[in-house]
PDB file of C-alpha atoms in Angstrom:
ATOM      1  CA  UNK A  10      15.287   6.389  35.460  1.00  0.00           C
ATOM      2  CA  UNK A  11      11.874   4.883  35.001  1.00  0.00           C
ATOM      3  CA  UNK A  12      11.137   1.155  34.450  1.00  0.00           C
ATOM      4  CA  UNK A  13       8.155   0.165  32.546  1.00  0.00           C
ATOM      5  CA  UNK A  14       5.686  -2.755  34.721  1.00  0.00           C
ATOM      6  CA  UNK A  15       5.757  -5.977  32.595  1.00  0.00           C
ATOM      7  CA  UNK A  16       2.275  -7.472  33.186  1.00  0.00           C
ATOM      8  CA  UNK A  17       1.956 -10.955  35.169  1.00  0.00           C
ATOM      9  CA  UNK A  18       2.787 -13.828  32.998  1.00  0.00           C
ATOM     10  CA  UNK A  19      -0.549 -16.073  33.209  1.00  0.00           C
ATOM     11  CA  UNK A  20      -0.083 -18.866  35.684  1.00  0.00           C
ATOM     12  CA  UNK A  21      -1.638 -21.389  32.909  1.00  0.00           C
ATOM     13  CA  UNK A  22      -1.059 -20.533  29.420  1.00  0.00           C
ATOM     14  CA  UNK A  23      -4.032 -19.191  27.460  1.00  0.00           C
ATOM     15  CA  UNK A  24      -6.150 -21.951  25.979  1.00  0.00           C
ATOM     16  CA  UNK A  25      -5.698 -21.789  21.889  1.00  0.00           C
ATOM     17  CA  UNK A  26      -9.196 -22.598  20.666  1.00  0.00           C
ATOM     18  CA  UNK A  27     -11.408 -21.156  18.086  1.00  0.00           C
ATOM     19  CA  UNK A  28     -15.148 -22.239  17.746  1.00  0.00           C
ATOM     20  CA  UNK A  29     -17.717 -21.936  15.248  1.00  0.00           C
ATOM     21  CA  UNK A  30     -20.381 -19.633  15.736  1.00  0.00           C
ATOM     22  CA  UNK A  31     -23.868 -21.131  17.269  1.00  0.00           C
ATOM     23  CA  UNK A  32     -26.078 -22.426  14.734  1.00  0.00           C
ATOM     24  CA  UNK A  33     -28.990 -24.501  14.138  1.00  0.00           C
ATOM     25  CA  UNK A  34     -27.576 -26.245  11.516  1.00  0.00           C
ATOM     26  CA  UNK A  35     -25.599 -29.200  12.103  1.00  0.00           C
ATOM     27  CA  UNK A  36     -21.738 -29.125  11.196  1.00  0.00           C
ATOM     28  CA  UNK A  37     -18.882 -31.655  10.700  1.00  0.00           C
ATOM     29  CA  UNK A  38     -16.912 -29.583  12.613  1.00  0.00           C
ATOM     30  CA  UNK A  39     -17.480 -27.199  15.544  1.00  0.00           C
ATOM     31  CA  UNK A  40     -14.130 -25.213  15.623  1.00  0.00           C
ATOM     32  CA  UNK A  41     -10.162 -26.016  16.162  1.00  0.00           C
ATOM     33  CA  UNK A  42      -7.818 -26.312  18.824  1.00  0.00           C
ATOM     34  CA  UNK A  43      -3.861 -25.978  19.068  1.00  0.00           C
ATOM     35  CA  UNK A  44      -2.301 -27.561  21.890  1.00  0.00           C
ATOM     36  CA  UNK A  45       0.921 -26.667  23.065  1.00  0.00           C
ATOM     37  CA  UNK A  46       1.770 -30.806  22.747  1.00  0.00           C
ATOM     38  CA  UNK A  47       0.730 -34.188  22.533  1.00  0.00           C
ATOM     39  CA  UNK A  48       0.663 -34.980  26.487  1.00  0.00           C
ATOM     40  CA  UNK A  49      -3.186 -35.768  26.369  1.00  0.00           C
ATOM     41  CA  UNK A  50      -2.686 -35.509  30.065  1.00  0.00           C
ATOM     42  CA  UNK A  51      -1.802 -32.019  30.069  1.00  0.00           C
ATOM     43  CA  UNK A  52      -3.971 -30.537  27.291  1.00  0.00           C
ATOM     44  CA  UNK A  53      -7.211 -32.200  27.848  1.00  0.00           C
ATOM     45  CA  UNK A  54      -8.216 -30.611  31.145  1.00  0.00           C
ATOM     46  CA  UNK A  55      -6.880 -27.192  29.816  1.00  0.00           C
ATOM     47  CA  UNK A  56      -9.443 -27.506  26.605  1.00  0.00           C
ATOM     48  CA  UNK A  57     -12.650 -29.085  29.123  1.00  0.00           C
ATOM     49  CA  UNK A  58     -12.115 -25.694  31.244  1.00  0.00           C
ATOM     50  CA  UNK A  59     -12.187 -23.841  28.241  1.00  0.00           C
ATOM     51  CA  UNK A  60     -15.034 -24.990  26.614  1.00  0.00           C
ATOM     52  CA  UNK A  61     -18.607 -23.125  26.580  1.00  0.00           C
ATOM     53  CA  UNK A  62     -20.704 -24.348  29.663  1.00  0.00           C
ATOM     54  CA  UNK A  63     -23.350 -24.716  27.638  1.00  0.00           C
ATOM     55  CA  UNK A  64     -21.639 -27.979  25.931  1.00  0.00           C
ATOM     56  CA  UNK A  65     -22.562 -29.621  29.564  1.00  0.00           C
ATOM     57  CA  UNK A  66     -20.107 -32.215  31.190  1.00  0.00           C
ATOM     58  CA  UNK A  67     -17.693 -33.780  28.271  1.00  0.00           C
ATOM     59  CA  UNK A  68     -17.783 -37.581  29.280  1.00  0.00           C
ATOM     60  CA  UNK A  69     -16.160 -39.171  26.932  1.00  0.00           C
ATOM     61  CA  UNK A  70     -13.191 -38.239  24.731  1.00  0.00           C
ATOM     62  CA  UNK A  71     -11.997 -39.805  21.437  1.00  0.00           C
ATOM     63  CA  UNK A  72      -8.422 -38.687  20.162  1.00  0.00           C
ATOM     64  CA  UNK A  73      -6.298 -40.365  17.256  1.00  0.00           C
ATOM     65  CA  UNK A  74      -3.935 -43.061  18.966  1.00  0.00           C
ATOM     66  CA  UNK A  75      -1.602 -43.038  16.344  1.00  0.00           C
ATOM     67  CA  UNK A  76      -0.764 -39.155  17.572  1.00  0.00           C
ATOM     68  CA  UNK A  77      -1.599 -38.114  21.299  1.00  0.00           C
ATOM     69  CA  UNK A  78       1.802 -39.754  23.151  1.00  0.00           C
ATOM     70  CA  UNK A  79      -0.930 -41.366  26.154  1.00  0.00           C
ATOM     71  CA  UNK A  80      -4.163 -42.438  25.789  1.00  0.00           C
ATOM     72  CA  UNK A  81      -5.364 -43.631  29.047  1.00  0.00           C
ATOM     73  CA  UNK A  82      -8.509 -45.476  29.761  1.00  0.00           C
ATOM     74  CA  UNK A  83      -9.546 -42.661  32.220  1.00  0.00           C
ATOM     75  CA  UNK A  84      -8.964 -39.195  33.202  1.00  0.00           C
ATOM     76  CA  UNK A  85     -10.216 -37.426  36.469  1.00  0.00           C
ATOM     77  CA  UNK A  86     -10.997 -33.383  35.591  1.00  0.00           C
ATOM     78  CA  UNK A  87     -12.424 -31.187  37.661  1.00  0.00           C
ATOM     79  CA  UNK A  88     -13.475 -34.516  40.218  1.00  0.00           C
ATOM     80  CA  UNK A  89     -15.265 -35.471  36.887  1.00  0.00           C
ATOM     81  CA  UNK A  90     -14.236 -38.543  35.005  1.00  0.00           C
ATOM     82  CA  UNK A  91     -13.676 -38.137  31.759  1.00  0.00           C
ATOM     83  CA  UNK A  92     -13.443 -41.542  29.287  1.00  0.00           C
ATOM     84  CA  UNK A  93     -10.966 -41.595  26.746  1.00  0.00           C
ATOM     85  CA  UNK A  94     -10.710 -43.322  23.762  1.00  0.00           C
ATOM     86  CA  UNK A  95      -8.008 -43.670  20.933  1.00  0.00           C
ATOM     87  CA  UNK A  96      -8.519 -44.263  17.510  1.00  0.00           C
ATOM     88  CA  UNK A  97      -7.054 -44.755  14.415  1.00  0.00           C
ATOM     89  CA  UNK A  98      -9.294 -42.338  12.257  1.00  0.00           C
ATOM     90  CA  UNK A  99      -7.661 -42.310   8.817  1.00  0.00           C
ATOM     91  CA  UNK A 100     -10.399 -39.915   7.273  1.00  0.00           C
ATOM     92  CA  UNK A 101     -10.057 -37.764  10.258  1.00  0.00           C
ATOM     93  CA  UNK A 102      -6.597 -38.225  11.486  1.00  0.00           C
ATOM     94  CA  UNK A 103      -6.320 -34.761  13.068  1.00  0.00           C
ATOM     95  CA  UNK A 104      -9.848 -34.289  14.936  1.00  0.00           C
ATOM     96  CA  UNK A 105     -10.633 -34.924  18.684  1.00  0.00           C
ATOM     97  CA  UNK A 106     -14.713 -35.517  19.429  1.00  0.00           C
ATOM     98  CA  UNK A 107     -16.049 -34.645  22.697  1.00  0.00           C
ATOM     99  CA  UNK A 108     -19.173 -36.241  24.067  1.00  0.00           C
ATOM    100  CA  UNK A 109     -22.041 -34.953  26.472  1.00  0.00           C
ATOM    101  CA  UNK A 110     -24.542 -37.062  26.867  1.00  0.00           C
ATOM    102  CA  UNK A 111     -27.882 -35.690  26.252  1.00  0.00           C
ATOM    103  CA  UNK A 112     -26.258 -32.440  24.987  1.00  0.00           C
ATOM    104  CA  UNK A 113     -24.358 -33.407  22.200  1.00  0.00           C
ATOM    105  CA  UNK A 114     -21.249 -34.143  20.348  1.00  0.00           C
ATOM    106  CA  UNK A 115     -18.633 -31.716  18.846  1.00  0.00           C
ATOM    107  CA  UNK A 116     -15.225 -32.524  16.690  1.00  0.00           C
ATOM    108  CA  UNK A 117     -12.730 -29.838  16.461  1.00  0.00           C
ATOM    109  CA  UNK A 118      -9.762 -29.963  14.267  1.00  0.00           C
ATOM    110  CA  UNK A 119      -6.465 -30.562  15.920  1.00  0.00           C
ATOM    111  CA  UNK A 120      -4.099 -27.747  14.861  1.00  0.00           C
ATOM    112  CA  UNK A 121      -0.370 -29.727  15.331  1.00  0.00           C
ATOM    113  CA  UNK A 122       1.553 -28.447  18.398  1.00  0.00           C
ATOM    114  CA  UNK A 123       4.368 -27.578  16.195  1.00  0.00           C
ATOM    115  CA  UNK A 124       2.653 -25.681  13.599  1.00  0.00           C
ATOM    116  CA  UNK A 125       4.054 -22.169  13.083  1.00  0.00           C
ATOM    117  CA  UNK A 126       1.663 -18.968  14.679  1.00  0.00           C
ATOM    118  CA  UNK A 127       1.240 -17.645  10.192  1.00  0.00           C
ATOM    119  CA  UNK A 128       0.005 -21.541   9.452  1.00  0.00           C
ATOM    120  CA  UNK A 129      -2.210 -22.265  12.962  1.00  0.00           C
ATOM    121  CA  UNK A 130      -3.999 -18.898  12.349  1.00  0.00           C
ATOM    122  CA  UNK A 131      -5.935 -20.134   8.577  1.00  0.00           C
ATOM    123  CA  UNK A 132      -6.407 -23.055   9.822  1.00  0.00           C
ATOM    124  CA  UNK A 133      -8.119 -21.901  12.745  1.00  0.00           C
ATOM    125  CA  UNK A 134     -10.343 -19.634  10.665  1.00  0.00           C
ATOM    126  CA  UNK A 135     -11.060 -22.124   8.399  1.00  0.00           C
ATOM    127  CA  UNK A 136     -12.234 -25.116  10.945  1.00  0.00           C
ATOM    128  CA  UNK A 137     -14.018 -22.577  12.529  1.00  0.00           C
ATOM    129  CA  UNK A 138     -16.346 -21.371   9.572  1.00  0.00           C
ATOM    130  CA  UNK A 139     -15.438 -24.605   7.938  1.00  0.00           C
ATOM    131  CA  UNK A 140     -18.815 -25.800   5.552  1.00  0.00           C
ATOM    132  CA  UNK A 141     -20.280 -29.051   6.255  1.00  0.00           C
ATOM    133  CA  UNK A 142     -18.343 -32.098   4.917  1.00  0.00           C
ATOM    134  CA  UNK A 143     -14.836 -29.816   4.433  1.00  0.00           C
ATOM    135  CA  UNK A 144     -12.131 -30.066   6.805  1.00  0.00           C
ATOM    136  CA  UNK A 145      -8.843 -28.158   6.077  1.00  0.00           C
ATOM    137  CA  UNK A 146      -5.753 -29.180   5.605  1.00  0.00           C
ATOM    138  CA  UNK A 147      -3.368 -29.775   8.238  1.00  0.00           C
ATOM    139  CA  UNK A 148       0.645 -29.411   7.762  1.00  0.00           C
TER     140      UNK A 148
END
């Protein structure tokens, strides 16, 4: 009898995160990400360590209040304090906006944890090749 090797499970679970492609161009919004809750404590530093280095240091963080289940003043990632900020956005109620200063800012569309793998995926696609000015449509 032969048993088949299961590969490793990954020690953190892969980072869900889709990003628009480079461009000179300015956009409303640079991409989407799905976290696996609303424990802004937990997600954040997984989505900093995933991001392109060439965003630079995120400093500053501003999430919807009314959704993430802890907004704290502060966060420490990577020895790097990160400031956090909560609003209540209600054009944007489903965005988070990451800051670098002197590099830039970027929102991405905040795919609900809950949201089913068929719904996440289009709405992945679309924030990430999302036109200027058009966000889609969250469940």
């Amino acid at each position: 009898m032969t048993t088949a090797l299961q590969p490793p499970l990954p020690s953190h679970p892969v980072l869900r995160l889709r990003l628009a492609p480079r461009s000179d161009l300015p956009r409303s919004i640079d991409g989407a990400w799905w976290p696996r809750s609303y424990d802004l404590l937990v997600e954040l530093p997984r989505l900093l360590a995933g991001l392109p280095r060439e965003w630079g240091h995120i400093t500053s963080v501003t999430v919807n209040g009314a959704v993430w289940s802890t907004v704290p003043g502060r966060i420490l990632v990577s020895n790097q304090v990160v400031r956090l900020h909560g609003a209540l956005a209600a054009n944007a109620p489903h965005t988070v906006v990451l800051l670098a200063p002197g590099l830039g800012r970027w929102d991405l569309v905040v795919v609900p944890p809950d949201t089913t793998d068929d719904d996440a995926e289009p709405l992945m696609a679309a924030a990430a090749g999302a036109p200027r000015g058009r966000l889609p449509r969250t469940p």
